Coordinates of C-alpha atoms (C1' of nucleotides) in Angstrom, one line a residue:
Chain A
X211 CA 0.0 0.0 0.0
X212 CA 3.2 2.4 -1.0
X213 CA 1.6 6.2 -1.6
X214 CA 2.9 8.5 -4.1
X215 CA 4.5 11.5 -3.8
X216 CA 1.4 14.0 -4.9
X217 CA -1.7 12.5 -3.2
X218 CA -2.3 12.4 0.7
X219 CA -4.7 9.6 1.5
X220 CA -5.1 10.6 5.2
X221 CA -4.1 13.6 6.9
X222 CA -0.3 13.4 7.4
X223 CA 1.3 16.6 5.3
X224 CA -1.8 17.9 3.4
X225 CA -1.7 21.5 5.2
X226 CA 1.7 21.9 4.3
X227 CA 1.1 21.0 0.5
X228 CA -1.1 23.1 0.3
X229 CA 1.0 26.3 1.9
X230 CA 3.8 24.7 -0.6
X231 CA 1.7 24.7 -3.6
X232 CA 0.0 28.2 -2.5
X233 CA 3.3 30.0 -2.0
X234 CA 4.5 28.7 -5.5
X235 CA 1.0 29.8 -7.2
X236 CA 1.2 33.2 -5.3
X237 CA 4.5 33.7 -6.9
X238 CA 3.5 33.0 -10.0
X239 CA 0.7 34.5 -11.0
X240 CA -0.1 37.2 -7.9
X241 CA -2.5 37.3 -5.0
X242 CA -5.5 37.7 -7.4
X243 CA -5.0 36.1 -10.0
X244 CA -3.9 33.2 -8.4
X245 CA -7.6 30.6 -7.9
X246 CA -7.9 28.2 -4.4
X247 CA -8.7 25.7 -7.3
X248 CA -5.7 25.7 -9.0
X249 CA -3.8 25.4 -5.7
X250 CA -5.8 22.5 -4.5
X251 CA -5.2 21.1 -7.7
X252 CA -1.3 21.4 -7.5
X253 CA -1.2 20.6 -3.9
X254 CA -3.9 17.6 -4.7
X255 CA -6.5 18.0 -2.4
X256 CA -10.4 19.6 -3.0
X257 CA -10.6 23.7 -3.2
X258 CA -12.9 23.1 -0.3
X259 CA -10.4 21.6 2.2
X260 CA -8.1 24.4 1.1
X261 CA -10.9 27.0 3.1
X262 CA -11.5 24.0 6.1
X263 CA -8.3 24.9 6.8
X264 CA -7.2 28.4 6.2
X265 CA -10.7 29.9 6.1
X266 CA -10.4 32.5 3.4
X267 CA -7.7 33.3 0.8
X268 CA -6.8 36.3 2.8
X269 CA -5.3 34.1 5.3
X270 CA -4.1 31.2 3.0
X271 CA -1.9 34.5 1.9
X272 CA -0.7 34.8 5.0
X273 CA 0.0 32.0 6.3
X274 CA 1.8 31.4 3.1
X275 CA 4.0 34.3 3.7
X276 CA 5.1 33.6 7.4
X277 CA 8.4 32.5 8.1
X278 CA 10.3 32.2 5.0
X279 CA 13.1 34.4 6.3
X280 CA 13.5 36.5 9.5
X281 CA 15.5 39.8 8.7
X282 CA 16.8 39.6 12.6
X283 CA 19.2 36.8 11.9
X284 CA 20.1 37.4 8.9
X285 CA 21.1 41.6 9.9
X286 CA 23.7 41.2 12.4
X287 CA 26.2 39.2 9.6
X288 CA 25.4 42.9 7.5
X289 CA 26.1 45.3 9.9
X290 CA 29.0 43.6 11.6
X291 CA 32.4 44.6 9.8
X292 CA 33.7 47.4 7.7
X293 CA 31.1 50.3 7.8
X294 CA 32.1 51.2 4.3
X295 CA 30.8 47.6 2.8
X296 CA 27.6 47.6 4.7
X297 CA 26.3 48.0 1.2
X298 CA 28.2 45.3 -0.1
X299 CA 27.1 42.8 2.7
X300 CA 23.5 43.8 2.5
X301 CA 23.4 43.2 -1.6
X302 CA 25.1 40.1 -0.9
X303 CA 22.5 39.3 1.9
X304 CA 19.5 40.2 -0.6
X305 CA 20.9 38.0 -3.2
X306 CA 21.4 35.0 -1.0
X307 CA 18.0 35.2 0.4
X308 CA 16.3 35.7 -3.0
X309 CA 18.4 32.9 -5.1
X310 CA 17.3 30.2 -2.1
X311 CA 13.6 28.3 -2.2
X312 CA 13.0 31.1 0.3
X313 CA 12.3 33.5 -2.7
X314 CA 9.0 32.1 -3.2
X315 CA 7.4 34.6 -0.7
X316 CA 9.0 37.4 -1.9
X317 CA 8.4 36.9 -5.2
X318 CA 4.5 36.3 -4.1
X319 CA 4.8 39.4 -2.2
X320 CA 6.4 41.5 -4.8
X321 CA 4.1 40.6 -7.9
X322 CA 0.6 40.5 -5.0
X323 CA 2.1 44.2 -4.0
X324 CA 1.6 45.6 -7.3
X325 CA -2.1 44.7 -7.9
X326 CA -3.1 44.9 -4.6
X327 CA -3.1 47.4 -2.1
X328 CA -3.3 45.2 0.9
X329 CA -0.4 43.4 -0.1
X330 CA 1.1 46.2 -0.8
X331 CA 0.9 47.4 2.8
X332 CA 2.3 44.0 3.8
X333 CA 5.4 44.7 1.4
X334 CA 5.8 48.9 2.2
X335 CA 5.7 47.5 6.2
X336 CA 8.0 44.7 5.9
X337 CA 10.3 46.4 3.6
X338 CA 10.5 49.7 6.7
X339 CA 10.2 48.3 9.1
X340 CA 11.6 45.0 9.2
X341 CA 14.9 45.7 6.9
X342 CA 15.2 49.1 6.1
X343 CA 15.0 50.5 9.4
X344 CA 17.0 48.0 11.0
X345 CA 20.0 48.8 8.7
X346 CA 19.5 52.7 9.2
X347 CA 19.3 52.5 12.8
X348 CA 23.0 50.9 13.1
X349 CA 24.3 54.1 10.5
X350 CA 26.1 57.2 12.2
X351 CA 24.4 60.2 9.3
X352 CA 21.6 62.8 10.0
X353 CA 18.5 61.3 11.4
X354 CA 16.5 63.8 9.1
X355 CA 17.9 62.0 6.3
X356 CA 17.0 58.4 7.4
X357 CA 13.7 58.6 5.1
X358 CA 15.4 59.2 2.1
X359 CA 18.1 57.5 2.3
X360 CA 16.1 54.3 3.0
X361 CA 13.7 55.3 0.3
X362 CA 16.5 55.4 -2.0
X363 CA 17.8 51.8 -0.8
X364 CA 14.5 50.4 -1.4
X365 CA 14.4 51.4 -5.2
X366 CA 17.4 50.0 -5.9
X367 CA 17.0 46.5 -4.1
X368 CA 13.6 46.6 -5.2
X369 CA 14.2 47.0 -8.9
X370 CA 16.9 45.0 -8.9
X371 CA 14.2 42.2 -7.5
X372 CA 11.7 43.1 -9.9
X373 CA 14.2 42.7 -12.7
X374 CA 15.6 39.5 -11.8
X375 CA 13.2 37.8 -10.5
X376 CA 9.8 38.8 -11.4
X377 CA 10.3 40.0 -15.3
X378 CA 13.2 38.6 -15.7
X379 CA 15.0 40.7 -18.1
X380 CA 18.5 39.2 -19.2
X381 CA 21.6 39.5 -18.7
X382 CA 20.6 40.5 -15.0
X383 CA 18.2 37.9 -14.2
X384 CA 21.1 35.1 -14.8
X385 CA 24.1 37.0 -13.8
X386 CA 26.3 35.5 -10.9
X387 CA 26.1 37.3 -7.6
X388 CA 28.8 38.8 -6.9
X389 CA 28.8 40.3 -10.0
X390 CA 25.8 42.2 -8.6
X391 CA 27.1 42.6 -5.3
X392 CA 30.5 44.4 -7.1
X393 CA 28.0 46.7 -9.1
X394 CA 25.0 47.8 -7.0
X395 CA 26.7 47.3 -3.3
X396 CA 28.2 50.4 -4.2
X397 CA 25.2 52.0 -4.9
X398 CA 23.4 51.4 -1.8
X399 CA 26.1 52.1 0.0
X400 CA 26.3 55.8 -1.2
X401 CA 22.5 55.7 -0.5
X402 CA 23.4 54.9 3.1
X403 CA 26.1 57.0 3.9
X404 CA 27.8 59.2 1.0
X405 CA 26.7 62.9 1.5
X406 CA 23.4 64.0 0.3
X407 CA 23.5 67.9 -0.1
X408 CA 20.7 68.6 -2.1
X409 CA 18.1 66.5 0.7
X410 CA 16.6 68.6 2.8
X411 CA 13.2 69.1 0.4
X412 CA 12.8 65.6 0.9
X413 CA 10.7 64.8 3.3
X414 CA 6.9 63.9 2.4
Chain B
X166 CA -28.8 72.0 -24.9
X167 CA -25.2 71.9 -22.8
X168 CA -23.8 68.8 -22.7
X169 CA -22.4 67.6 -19.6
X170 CA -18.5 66.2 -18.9
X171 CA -19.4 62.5 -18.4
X172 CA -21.9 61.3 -21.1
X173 CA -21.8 61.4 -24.2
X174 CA -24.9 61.5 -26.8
X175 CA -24.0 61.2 -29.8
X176 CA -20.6 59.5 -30.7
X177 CA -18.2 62.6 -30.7
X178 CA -15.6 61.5 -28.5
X179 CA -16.7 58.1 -27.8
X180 CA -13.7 56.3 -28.4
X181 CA -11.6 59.2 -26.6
X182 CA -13.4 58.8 -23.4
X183 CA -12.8 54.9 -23.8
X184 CA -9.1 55.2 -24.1
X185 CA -8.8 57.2 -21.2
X186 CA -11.1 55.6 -18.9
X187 CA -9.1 52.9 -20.2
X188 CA -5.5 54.2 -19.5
X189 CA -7.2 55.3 -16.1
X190 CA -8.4 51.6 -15.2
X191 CA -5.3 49.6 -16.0
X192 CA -3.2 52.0 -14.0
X193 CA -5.1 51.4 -11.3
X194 CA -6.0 47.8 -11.2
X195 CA -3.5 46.4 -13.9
X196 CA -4.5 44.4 -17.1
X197 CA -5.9 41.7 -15.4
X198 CA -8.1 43.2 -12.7
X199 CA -9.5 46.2 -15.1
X200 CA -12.3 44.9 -16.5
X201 CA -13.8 46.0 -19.5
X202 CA -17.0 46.8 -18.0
X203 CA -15.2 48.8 -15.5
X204 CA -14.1 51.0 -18.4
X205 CA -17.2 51.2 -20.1
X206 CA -19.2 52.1 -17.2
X207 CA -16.2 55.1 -16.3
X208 CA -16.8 56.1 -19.6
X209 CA -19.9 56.2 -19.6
X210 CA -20.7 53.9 -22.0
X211 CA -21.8 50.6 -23.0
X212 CA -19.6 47.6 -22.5
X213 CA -20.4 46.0 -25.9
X214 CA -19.2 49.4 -27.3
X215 CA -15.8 48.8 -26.1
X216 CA -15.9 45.7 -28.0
X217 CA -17.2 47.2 -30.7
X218 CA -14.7 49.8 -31.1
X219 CA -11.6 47.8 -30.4
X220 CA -12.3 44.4 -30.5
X221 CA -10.5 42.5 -27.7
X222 CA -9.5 43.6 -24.4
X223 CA -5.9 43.3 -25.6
X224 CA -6.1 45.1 -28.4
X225 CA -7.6 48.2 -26.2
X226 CA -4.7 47.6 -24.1
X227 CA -2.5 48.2 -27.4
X228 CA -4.6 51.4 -28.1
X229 CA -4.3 52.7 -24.4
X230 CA -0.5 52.8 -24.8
X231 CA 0.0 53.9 -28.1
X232 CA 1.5 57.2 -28.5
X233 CA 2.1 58.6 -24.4
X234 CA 5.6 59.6 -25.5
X235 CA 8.0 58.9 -27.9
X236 CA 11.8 57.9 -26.7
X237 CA 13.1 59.5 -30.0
X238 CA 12.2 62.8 -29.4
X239 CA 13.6 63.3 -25.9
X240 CA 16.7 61.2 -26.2
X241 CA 18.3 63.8 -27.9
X242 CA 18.1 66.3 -25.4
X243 CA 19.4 63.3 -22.9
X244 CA 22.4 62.3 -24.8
X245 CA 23.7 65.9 -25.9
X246 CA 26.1 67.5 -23.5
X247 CA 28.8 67.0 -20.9
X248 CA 28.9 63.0 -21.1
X249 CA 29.3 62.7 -17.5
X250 CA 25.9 63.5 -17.0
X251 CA 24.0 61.8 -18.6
X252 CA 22.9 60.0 -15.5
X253 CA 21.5 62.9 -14.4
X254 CA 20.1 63.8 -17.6
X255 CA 18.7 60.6 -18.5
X256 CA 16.9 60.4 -14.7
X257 CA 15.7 64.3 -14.7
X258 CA 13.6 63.2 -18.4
X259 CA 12.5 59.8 -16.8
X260 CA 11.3 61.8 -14.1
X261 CA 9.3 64.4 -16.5
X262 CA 8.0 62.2 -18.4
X263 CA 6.5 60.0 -15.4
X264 CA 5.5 63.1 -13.6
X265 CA 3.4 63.8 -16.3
X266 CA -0.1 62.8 -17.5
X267 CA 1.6 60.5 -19.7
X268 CA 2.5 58.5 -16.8
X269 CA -1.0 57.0 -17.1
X270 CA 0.2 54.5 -19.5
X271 CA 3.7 53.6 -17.8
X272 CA 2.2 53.0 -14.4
X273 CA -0.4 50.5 -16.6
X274 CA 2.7 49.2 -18.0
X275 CA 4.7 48.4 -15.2
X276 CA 1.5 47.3 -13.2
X277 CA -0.1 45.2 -15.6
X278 CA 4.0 43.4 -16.7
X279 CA 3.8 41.8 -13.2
X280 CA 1.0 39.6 -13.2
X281 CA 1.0 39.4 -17.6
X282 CA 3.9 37.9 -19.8
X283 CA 2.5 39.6 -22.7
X284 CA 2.1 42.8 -21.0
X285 CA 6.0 41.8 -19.7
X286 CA 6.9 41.4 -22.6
X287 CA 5.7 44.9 -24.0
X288 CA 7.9 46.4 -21.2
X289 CA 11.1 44.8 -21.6
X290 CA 10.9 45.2 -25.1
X291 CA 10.1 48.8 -24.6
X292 CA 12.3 49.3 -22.5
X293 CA 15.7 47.7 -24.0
X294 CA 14.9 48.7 -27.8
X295 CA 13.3 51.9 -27.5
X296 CA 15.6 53.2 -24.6
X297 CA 18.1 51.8 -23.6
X298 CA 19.7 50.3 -26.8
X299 CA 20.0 54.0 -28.3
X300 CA 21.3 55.3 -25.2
X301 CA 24.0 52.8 -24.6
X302 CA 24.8 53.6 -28.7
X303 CA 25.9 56.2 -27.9
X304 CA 28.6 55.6 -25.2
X305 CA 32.1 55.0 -25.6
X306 CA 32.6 51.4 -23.5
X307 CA 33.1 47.6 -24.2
X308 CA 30.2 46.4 -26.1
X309 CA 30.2 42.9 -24.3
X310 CA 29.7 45.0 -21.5
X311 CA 26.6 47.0 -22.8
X312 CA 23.8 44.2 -21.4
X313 CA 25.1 44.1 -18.5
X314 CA 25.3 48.3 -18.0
X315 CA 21.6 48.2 -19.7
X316 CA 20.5 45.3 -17.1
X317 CA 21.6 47.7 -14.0
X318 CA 20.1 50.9 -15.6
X319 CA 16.8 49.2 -15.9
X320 CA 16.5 48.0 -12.1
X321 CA 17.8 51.5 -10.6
X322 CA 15.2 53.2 -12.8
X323 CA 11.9 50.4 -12.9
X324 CA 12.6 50.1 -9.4
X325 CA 12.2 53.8 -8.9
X326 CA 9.4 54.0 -10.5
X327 CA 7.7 51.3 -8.9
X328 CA 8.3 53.0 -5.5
X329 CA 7.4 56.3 -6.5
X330 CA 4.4 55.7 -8.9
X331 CA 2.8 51.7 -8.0
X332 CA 4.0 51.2 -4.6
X333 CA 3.8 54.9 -3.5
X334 CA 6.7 54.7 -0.4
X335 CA 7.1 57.3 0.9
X336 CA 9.2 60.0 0.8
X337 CA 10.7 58.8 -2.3
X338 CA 7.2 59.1 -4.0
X339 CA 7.0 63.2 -2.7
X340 CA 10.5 63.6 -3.5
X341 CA 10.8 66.8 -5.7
X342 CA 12.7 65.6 -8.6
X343 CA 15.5 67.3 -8.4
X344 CA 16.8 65.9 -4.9
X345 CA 16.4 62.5 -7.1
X346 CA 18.4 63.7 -10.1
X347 CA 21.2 64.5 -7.4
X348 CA 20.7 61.6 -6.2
X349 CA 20.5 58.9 -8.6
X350 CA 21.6 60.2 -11.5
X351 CA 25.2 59.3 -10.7
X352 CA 24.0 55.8 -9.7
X353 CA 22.8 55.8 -13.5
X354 CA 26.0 57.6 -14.7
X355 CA 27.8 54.7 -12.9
X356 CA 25.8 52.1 -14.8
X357 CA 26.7 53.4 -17.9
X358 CA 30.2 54.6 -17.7
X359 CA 32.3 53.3 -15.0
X360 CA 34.8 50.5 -15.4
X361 CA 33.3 47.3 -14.5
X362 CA 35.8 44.9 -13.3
X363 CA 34.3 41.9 -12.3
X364 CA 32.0 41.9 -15.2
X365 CA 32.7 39.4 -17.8
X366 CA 30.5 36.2 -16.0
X367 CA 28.0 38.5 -16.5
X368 CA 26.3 37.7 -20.2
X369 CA 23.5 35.2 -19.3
Chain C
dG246 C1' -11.4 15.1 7.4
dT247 C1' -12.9 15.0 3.0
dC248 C1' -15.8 15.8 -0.8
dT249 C1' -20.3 16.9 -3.6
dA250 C1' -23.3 20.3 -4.7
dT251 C1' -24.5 24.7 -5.0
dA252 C1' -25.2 29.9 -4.0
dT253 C1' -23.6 34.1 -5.8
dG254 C1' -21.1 37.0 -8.6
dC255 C1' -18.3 39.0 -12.3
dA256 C1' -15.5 38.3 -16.2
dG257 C1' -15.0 38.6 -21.8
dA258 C1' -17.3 38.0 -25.8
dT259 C1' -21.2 37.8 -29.3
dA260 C1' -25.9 38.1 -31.8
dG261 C1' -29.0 40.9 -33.2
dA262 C1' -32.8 44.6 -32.4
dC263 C1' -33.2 49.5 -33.0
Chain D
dG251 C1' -23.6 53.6 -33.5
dT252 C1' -25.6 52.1 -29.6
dC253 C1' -27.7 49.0 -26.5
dT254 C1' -30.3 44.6 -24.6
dA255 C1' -29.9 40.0 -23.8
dT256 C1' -27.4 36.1 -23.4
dC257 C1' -23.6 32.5 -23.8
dT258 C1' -19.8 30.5 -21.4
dG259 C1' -16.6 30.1 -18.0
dC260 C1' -14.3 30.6 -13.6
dA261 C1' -14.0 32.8 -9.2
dT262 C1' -14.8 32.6 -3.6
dA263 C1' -17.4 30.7 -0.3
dT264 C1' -20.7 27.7 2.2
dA265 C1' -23.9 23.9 3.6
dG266 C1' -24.1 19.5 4.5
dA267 C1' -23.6 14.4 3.2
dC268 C1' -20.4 10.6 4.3

DNA sequence: GTCTATATGCAGATAGAC
DNA sequence: GTCTATCTGCATATAGAC
């Protein structure tokens, strides 16, 4: 009485194949256009188990998203060192979290974000106040210019996200890390700590 | 016998008011999630008229983004000058152009290439052929290194745009442009001129 | 726990009256 | 040119049988 890999007779792993196969339709295709059916398809269970245990697509979302990668452990390794490489170690960082299995969420996040403003608050909040403020906290520049400064880090790390893994344009999407950490860390590194005369109109 | 701003009685402008409600709705909801009755209803007409007048939903898509702006009349003005600024150049007309009207259409762009292939593939077509190939003409570097410098140009500026249009983070999306040329215009500048070392594992 | 059946709603597209 | 009516399909969600 082997089983096979896809179907669950009983009820040993099916809530996990289903946050599996969610995460990987989120990514995908989006929040919205992303259908319970298909994802109890993939995960091979009925659409309606998929609400017995999650309740409502909001929360099949969530759950989804939870604990792919907790900025806290990952931080220390970028602020620790040379202060002039911070944005080096936090490309490098991004990259590595992004190129695991782990990029699932984000991707999910980052394509739900665009076409849906709840999402979108997820991804505004985690990206503040989980990351971005975290790093800023650690730098010694004016406090004023934390905003913008962060703001600035976020469209880089961002786009470069977008680009790679969510449209995919080439030669970026393939190219090897450190390649990327050698061309952008410099970038958010002046974003973090070079000089910013012309700032002060900044603020919202 | 005025007639008022909304409605339309006879067929004047008919297919005017489409393409903007149009332009309007996939802006603000993407391709997917603008629906066609959606359009017709901000319109303020009938939904079989849309059909009628363009055919497919696609094909109104096409129509909606024909003809904001043209690349070959403003690259002129970005490529002419000191050389070491064209960063700034290049941003300060990015930023013009999307603090525009016109921006309609690029915000529908970038909104609806997330969740679309076809609509992806619009964008990075756009955005390699139309502007980035003939600015990177132009430039006096390594043309195996030209992807690559294209590549990094694209995800500093998509990923401003997606923070300061679709995502709306703030204070980058108050920011008055000219803190941003400042800003990332030598991240551009960078991109597109500076010697690259590790660069050559690069080409996908 | 799992699945069938269904309620409810909105999507794109088309035929054809006026 | 414009609109009514309808076809077809898929979505989330729920009630309830087994």
């Amino acid at each position: 009485m082997a089983r096979r890999t896809g179907r669950r007779p009983g009820n040993p792993g099916t809530r996990e194949a289903i946050l599996d196969a969610a995460r990987a339709a989120f990514a995908d295709r989006g929040f919205d256009a992303a259908s319970i059916r298909a994802i109890a398809a993939a995960a091979g269970v009925d659409p309606a188990l998929v609400h017995h245990y999650f309740g409502s697509k909001d929360q099949l979302f969530l759950a989804a998203m939870e604990a792919p990668v907790d900025p806290r452990e990952l931080l220390p390794g970028v602020l620790a060192g040379d202060p002039d490489a911070i944005g080096q170690r936090l490309v490098r960082t991004f990259l590595t979290v992004w190129d695991s299995p782990a990029s699932a969420a984000g991707v999910a996040l980052l394509r739900s974000a665009v076409s849906n403003e709840w999402t979108a608050r997820l991804l505004r909040e985690f990206v503040v106040t989980q990351v971005l403020r975290r790093v800023l906290d650690h730098l010694d520049v004016d406090p004023a210019e934390l905003p913008l400064r962060g703001s600035l880090v976020a469209t880089q790390l961002i786009g470069l996200a977008m680009m790679r893994y969510v449209i995919r344009l080439e030669p970026v999407a393939s190219t090897a890390p450190e390649t990327l950490v050698a061309t952008v860390g410099p970038t958010v590194q002046r974003y973090l700590t070079a000089p910013l005369p012309a700032l002060r109109d900044g603020a919202a």
